[in-house]
Every structure is written in C-alpha cells, then in structure tokens.
Amino acid sequence: MSVYRHIVVLTGAGISAESGLATFRGADGLWNNRPVEEVATIEAFERNPAYVHDFYNELKPEVFKARPNPAHLALAKLQKEYPGHVCLITQNVDTLHEKAGSIDVCHIHGRIDQAVCLNCGQIMEATGDIDTQTACPHCQVAGMMKPNIVFFGENLLDMDNVERQLHQCDLFLSIGTSGIVFPAAGFVQTAKYVGAETYEFNLEPTSNNFYFDHHIMGPAGTTIPQFVDKLLQAATERKS
Ligand code: BJW
C-alpha cells in the first residue's frame, strides 16, 4: 500500500445502509420503487411542494435517529490520523459523517437538517417540519422554503471546492454509490485524468466501473475499516 498526499472520498447511500437508512435504488428503495428522478425533481417540487415537504418531514425523524456505522467511523479516523489531506465528499443528505466525527464534509446534494429560502437564498437549520406556509426567518417571506436537498435539474453545492480537491487527488475512493447520478458519477473520471489511483467499494460491480483500478466488494461497514487500517499502517511504516 502506498502513502498518499491527497485522498478524496466520495460516499453514497450504500455507506448508510448498515445504519438502517434505505438506499435509493435498492429493493426497498427510498422512493418505494418509483423512479427517483420522477419524484425528486425540481419540477415535481414546483408542481406539488406540499407532497415533497410531507415526504421529508416524515423522513427526518428516521434519519435523525440513525447512528454512524463502522464505515463512517473509520473515515473520521482516517481524517484525524492520516498524515496527508483527506477530503470527504458525500451525496448523502443524512449527517452520519458529522455524527461520526468527520469535519469539513462537502454535502454536494444538500442536507436534510437544513432548508433554503428560494426568495433570499439563505440556508438555515431546519430540524423540524417545514411546509408551504413556513416563513423565512431571514427575509420573512412565507411559502418559499425548500428542503436544502438538490433535486434533479438543480445545480450541485460546493462544486468549485470539489473540482479543486479532485484536481489535487492521488487516491480516489468511491463508497456505496451506484454511479448513476451525474456529475458525481463522473468524479472518478477526473481523478483518473489527474493520475489518481481509484478504488470502488460496493456490494456488487456497478455500471460505472470502467475508471476504477480496484473493486472491493462487500459491506462498507467491513471493507472500509479494513482498508483504512491498511492506509494508516502504511503511513506509520513510512514514518518509522
Ligand atoms: C452498498 C451497501 C453496503 C448498498 N456497502 N455498498 C450527464 C449525463 C446524463 C445526465 C446528466 C448528466 N449530468 C447531469 C445529468 C442530469 C442528472 C442525472 O444525473 N441524471 C441521471 C439519472 C442520468 N443530474 C442532475 O440533475 C444533477 N444536477 C446537475 O447536473 O445540475 C446541472 C444541470 C442542471 C440542469 C440541467 C442539466 C444539468 C442533480 C442530481 C441530484 C441528485 N439528487 C438525489 C435525490 C435527492 C433527494 C433525496 O435525497 O431524498 O440524490 S438523486 C439520489 O441519487 C440522491 C443520491 O445522492 C443520488 C445517488 O444515489 P446513490 O448514493 O448512488 O444511491 P443508490 O441507491 O443509487 O446506490 C447505492 C449503492 O450502494 C448501490 O450500488 C448498492 O449496491 C450499494 N450498497 N449497501 C457498500 N452495505
């Protein structure tokens, strides 16, 4: 195992599956077998915001009671103990990486514990219910609040930072994501282009596996702690 200067980790719903949260495209998928792109689109929200608010209001308690699993904890340990930089990018709207102790997590698809006001653009904490009547505490306009979740057709968050991180990385890890949703599915291509070594961790091969040098199959709660131990051990051996 080599020692790396700049590790970029991309996580998806699969890393939170062992914490009890449904993935999107699995058998018991979050959207109950409806194509996610037909429900989680900005057009669907504009058509029927009450329906979308109800969905997320119901989902919040389940997400908030979930606890980080060994994969989240191992990545937090990697961030704390690895001698190189470790950048954590997640597509997940849960905050299990933060609960595991990770810092500076880049939430490219937003966070379920936040709302954004479509009138003034302010992002705020929203752990309780929001609905079509909720007023923005910043600009006071009512009825313009949206969960701070990136729907299909919306731009991702923090992409300037993501691009910067990807262009510096020498190791790219993709964990528990089907590689179907862009632009996140294309990050591995950028990493490969800049010369990074690339690993995919999943239960099964994905359709996006062309750019991965290594495929490690198995539950992330098992494979990630083992892999992190190897990275940390290599770094320790290099030092001594
Ligand atoms: C385990 C496991 C265990 C299970 N251990 N593994 C280029 C080409 C084609 C289309 C596009 C393109 N660029 C943009 C698009 C359009 C679109 C898109 O990608 N469409 C595709 C469907 C083709 N993208 C967008 O619209 C994005 N915006 C954008 O590009 O803006 C620019 C633009 C604007 C306007 C017009 C055009 C461009 C926005 C994407 C937003 C995604 N939002 C969602 C929903 C949020 C709602 C919510 O959270 O409730 O984010 S979609 C949904 O999918 C969610 C996820 O973050 C995302 C990714 O899913 P993920 O994490 O991969 O989950 P799954 O379920 O798919 O996979 C889980 C995996 O885990 C599986 O592989 C399992 O095997 C594995 N697993 N247990 C290890 N224990």
Short mmCIF file of N, CA, C and O in Angstrom, two decimals, residues 154-219:
data_model
loop_
_atom_site.label_atom_id
_atom_site.label_comp_id
_atom_site.label_asym_id
_atom_site.label_seq_id
_atom_site.Cartn_x
_atom_site.Cartn_y
_atom_site.Cartn_z
N GLU A 154 -31.26 20.61 -10.60
CA GLU A 154 -30.68 21.70 -9.83
C GLU A 154 -29.16 21.55 -9.82
O GLU A 154 -28.63 20.43 -9.89
N ASN A 155 -28.47 22.68 -9.63
CA ASN A 155 -27.01 22.62 -9.56
C ASN A 155 -26.55 22.05 -8.22
O ASN A 155 -27.20 22.27 -7.20
N LEU A 156 -25.45 21.33 -8.25
CA LEU A 156 -24.90 20.79 -7.02
C LEU A 156 -24.25 21.89 -6.18
O LEU A 156 -23.93 22.96 -6.71
N LEU A 157 -24.04 21.59 -4.91
CA LEU A 157 -23.46 22.56 -3.99
C LEU A 157 -21.95 22.36 -3.89
O LEU A 157 -21.47 21.22 -3.99
N ASP A 158 -21.24 23.45 -3.68
CA ASP A 158 -19.80 23.40 -3.35
C ASP A 158 -18.94 22.80 -4.47
O ASP A 158 -17.88 22.24 -4.19
N MET A 159 -19.39 22.94 -5.72
CA MET A 159 -18.66 22.27 -6.81
C MET A 159 -17.29 22.88 -7.10
O MET A 159 -16.40 22.18 -7.59
N ASP A 160 -17.12 24.17 -6.80
CA ASP A 160 -15.79 24.77 -7.03
C ASP A 160 -14.76 24.07 -6.16
O ASP A 160 -13.67 23.70 -6.61
N ASN A 161 -15.14 23.87 -4.90
CA ASN A 161 -14.26 23.17 -3.96
C ASN A 161 -14.01 21.74 -4.42
O ASN A 161 -12.88 21.25 -4.41
N VAL A 162 -15.07 21.05 -4.86
CA VAL A 162 -14.94 19.66 -5.32
C VAL A 162 -13.95 19.57 -6.48
O VAL A 162 -13.06 18.72 -6.49
N GLU A 163 -14.10 20.46 -7.42
CA GLU A 163 -13.19 20.45 -8.59
C GLU A 163 -11.74 20.64 -8.14
O GLU A 163 -10.83 19.95 -8.61
N ARG A 164 -11.54 21.60 -7.21
CA ARG A 164 -10.18 21.84 -6.70
C ARG A 164 -9.62 20.59 -6.04
O ARG A 164 -8.48 20.21 -6.27
N GLN A 165 -10.45 19.96 -5.21
CA GLN A 165 -9.99 18.75 -4.49
C GLN A 165 -9.64 17.64 -5.48
O GLN A 165 -8.62 16.97 -5.35
N LEU A 166 -10.52 17.43 -6.46
CA LEU A 166 -10.31 16.34 -7.42
C LEU A 166 -9.02 16.55 -8.21
O LEU A 166 -8.31 15.59 -8.52
N HIS A 167 -8.74 17.80 -8.54
CA HIS A 167 -7.56 18.06 -9.35
C HIS A 167 -6.25 17.85 -8.58
O HIS A 167 -5.19 17.78 -9.19
N GLN A 168 -6.35 17.77 -7.25
CA GLN A 168 -5.13 17.55 -6.47
C GLN A 168 -4.99 16.10 -6.03
O GLN A 168 -3.99 15.72 -5.44
N CYS A 169 -6.01 15.26 -6.26
CA CYS A 169 -6.01 13.98 -5.55
C CYS A 169 -5.10 12.95 -6.20
O CYS A 169 -4.90 12.91 -7.41
N ASP A 170 -4.49 12.13 -5.34
CA ASP A 170 -3.69 11.00 -5.83
C ASP A 170 -4.31 9.66 -5.42
O ASP A 170 -3.80 8.61 -5.81
N LEU A 171 -5.37 9.69 -4.61
CA LEU A 171 -6.14 8.49 -4.30
C LEU A 171 -7.61 8.87 -4.24
O LEU A 171 -7.97 9.82 -3.53
N PHE A 172 -8.45 8.16 -5.00
CA PHE A 172 -9.88 8.45 -5.02
C PHE A 172 -10.64 7.19 -4.61
O PHE A 172 -10.43 6.12 -5.18
N LEU A 173 -11.49 7.34 -3.60
CA LEU A 173 -12.28 6.21 -3.11
C LEU A 173 -13.76 6.51 -3.32
O LEU A 173 -14.25 7.57 -2.91
N SER A 174 -14.47 5.59 -3.95
CA SER A 174 -15.92 5.74 -4.14
C SER A 174 -16.60 4.64 -3.33
O SER A 174 -16.32 3.46 -3.54
N ILE A 175 -17.47 5.03 -2.42
CA ILE A 175 -18.02 4.06 -1.47
C ILE A 175 -19.55 4.07 -1.50
O ILE A 175 -20.19 5.11 -1.27
N GLY A 176 -20.16 2.92 -1.84
CA GLY A 176 -21.61 2.76 -1.70
C GLY A 176 -22.43 3.68 -2.58
O GLY A 176 -23.43 4.22 -2.14
N THR A 177 -21.99 3.84 -3.81
CA THR A 177 -22.79 4.64 -4.75
C THR A 177 -22.92 3.88 -6.07
O THR A 177 -21.97 3.23 -6.52
N SER A 178 -24.12 3.97 -6.67
CA SER A 178 -24.38 3.20 -7.89
C SER A 178 -23.70 3.81 -9.11
O SER A 178 -23.63 3.17 -10.16
N GLY A 179 -23.24 5.06 -9.00
CA GLY A 179 -22.56 5.70 -10.12
C GLY A 179 -23.50 6.02 -11.28
O GLY A 179 -23.09 6.08 -12.44
N ILE A 180 -24.76 6.25 -10.94
CA ILE A 180 -25.75 6.55 -11.98
C ILE A 180 -25.99 8.05 -12.10
O ILE A 180 -26.31 8.56 -13.16
N VAL A 181 -25.83 8.75 -10.99
CA VAL A 181 -26.22 10.17 -10.96
C VAL A 181 -25.01 11.07 -11.20
O VAL A 181 -24.01 11.00 -10.49
N PHE A 182 -25.13 11.92 -12.18
CA PHE A 182 -24.10 12.88 -12.54
C PHE A 182 -24.40 14.22 -11.89
O PHE A 182 -25.54 14.50 -11.59
N PRO A 183 -23.40 15.06 -11.67
CA PRO A 183 -21.99 14.90 -12.04
C PRO A 183 -21.18 14.00 -11.11
O PRO A 183 -20.04 13.66 -11.46
N ALA A 184 -21.70 13.58 -9.96
CA ALA A 184 -20.88 12.80 -9.01
C ALA A 184 -20.31 11.54 -9.67
O ALA A 184 -19.16 11.15 -9.41
N ALA A 185 -21.09 10.92 -10.56
CA ALA A 185 -20.65 9.68 -11.20
C ALA A 185 -19.41 9.92 -12.07
O ALA A 185 -18.68 8.97 -12.39
N GLY A 186 -19.17 11.17 -12.43
CA GLY A 186 -18.02 11.49 -13.28
C GLY A 186 -16.77 11.88 -12.50
O GLY A 186 -15.70 12.08 -13.09
N PHE A 187 -16.86 11.97 -11.17
CA PHE A 187 -15.68 12.41 -10.40
C PHE A 187 -14.51 11.45 -10.60
O PHE A 187 -13.36 11.86 -10.64
N VAL A 188 -14.82 10.15 -10.70
CA VAL A 188 -13.73 9.18 -10.86
C VAL A 188 -12.96 9.44 -12.16
O VAL A 188 -11.73 9.25 -12.21
N GLN A 189 -13.66 9.89 -13.16
CA GLN A 189 -13.01 10.17 -14.45
C GLN A 189 -11.99 11.31 -14.28
O GLN A 189 -10.87 11.22 -14.79
N THR A 190 -12.39 12.35 -13.56
CA THR A 190 -11.48 13.47 -13.30
C THR A 190 -10.28 12.98 -12.49
O THR A 190 -9.12 13.30 -12.80
N ALA A 191 -10.57 12.17 -11.46
CA ALA A 191 -9.48 11.66 -10.61
C ALA A 191 -8.49 10.85 -11.44
O ALA A 191 -7.27 10.98 -11.31
N LYS A 192 -9.03 10.03 -12.32
CA LYS A 192 -8.18 9.19 -13.18
C LYS A 192 -7.36 10.07 -14.11
O LYS A 192 -6.17 9.85 -14.34
N TYR A 193 -7.99 11.11 -14.64
CA TYR A 193 -7.35 12.03 -15.58
C TYR A 193 -6.13 12.70 -14.94
O TYR A 193 -5.11 12.92 -15.59
N VAL A 194 -6.25 13.02 -13.62
CA VAL A 194 -5.11 13.68 -12.97
C VAL A 194 -4.11 12.67 -12.40
O VAL A 194 -3.16 13.04 -11.72
N GLY A 195 -4.35 11.39 -12.66
CA GLY A 195 -3.35 10.38 -12.30
C GLY A 195 -3.57 9.67 -10.97
O GLY A 195 -2.68 8.96 -10.48
N ALA A 196 -4.75 9.85 -10.37
CA ALA A 196 -5.01 9.21 -9.07
C ALA A 196 -5.24 7.71 -9.23
O ALA A 196 -5.69 7.24 -10.28
N GLU A 197 -4.93 6.99 -8.17
CA GLU A 197 -5.31 5.58 -8.09
C GLU A 197 -6.77 5.55 -7.61
O GLU A 197 -7.16 6.35 -6.75
N THR A 198 -7.57 4.66 -8.17
CA THR A 198 -9.01 4.73 -7.90
C THR A 198 -9.56 3.39 -7.39
O THR A 198 -9.26 2.33 -7.95
N TYR A 199 -10.38 3.46 -6.35
CA TYR A 199 -10.97 2.27 -5.74
C TYR A 199 -12.49 2.44 -5.69
O TYR A 199 -12.99 3.52 -5.32
N GLU A 200 -13.19 1.35 -5.97
CA GLU A 200 -14.64 1.33 -5.78
C GLU A 200 -14.98 0.30 -4.70
O GLU A 200 -14.51 -0.85 -4.76
N PHE A 201 -15.80 0.71 -3.74
CA PHE A 201 -16.27 -0.19 -2.67
C PHE A 201 -17.78 -0.32 -2.82
O PHE A 201 -18.51 0.68 -2.74
N ASN A 202 -18.25 -1.52 -3.03
CA ASN A 202 -19.69 -1.71 -3.21
C ASN A 202 -20.03 -3.17 -2.91
O ASN A 202 -19.12 -4.00 -2.77
N LEU A 203 -21.32 -3.47 -2.83
CA LEU A 203 -21.73 -4.86 -2.66
C LEU A 203 -21.57 -5.63 -3.96
O LEU A 203 -21.40 -6.84 -3.97
N GLU A 204 -21.68 -4.88 -5.06
CA GLU A 204 -21.67 -5.52 -6.38
C GLU A 204 -21.02 -4.58 -7.40
O GLU A 204 -20.94 -3.38 -7.14
N PRO A 205 -20.57 -5.11 -8.53
CA PRO A 205 -19.99 -4.20 -9.53
C PRO A 205 -21.06 -3.22 -10.02
O PRO A 205 -22.23 -3.58 -10.13
N THR A 206 -20.66 -1.99 -10.31
CA THR A 206 -21.61 -1.00 -10.81
C THR A 206 -21.40 -0.80 -12.32
O THR A 206 -20.39 -1.23 -12.87
N SER A 207 -22.34 -0.09 -12.92
CA SER A 207 -22.21 0.13 -14.37
C SER A 207 -21.14 1.17 -14.67
O SER A 207 -20.76 1.37 -15.80
N ASN A 208 -20.67 1.85 -13.61
CA ASN A 208 -19.72 2.94 -13.79
C ASN A 208 -18.30 2.50 -13.44
O ASN A 208 -17.51 3.27 -12.92
N ASN A 209 -17.95 1.22 -13.70
CA ASN A 209 -16.70 0.73 -13.11
C ASN A 209 -15.47 0.81 -14.03
O ASN A 209 -14.40 0.39 -13.64
N PHE A 210 -15.64 1.42 -15.18
CA PHE A 210 -14.57 1.47 -16.16
C PHE A 210 -13.32 2.19 -15.65
O PHE A 210 -12.20 1.79 -15.94
N TYR A 211 -13.52 3.25 -14.89
CA TYR A 211 -12.38 4.08 -14.46
C TYR A 211 -11.75 3.64 -13.14
O TYR A 211 -10.82 4.28 -12.67
N PHE A 212 -12.29 2.57 -12.55
CA PHE A 212 -11.73 2.13 -11.27
C PHE A 212 -10.60 1.12 -11.48
O PHE A 212 -10.75 0.15 -12.22
N ASP A 213 -9.48 1.36 -10.76
CA ASP A 213 -8.36 0.42 -10.82
C ASP A 213 -8.64 -0.81 -9.96
O ASP A 213 -8.15 -1.88 -10.24
N HIS A 214 -9.39 -0.60 -8.87
CA HIS A 214 -9.63 -1.69 -7.91
C HIS A 214 -11.11 -1.71 -7.53
O HIS A 214 -11.72 -0.64 -7.38
N HIS A 215 -11.64 -2.90 -7.34
CA HIS A 215 -13.03 -3.07 -6.90
C HIS A 215 -13.00 -3.91 -5.64
O HIS A 215 -12.52 -5.05 -5.68
N ILE A 216 -13.50 -3.37 -4.57
CA ILE A 216 -13.53 -4.14 -3.32
C ILE A 216 -15.00 -4.37 -2.98
O ILE A 216 -15.75 -3.42 -2.70
N MET A 217 -15.42 -5.63 -3.09
CA MET A 217 -16.83 -5.97 -2.93
C MET A 217 -17.09 -6.42 -1.49
O MET A 217 -16.32 -7.21 -0.93
N GLY A 218 -18.20 -5.94 -0.93
CA GLY A 218 -18.57 -6.35 0.43
C GLY A 218 -19.22 -5.18 1.14
O GLY A 218 -19.19 -4.05 0.63
N PRO A 219 -19.81 -5.41 2.30
CA PRO A 219 -20.45 -4.32 3.04
C PRO A 219 -19.42 -3.29 3.52
O PRO A 219 -18.37 -3.67 4.05
#
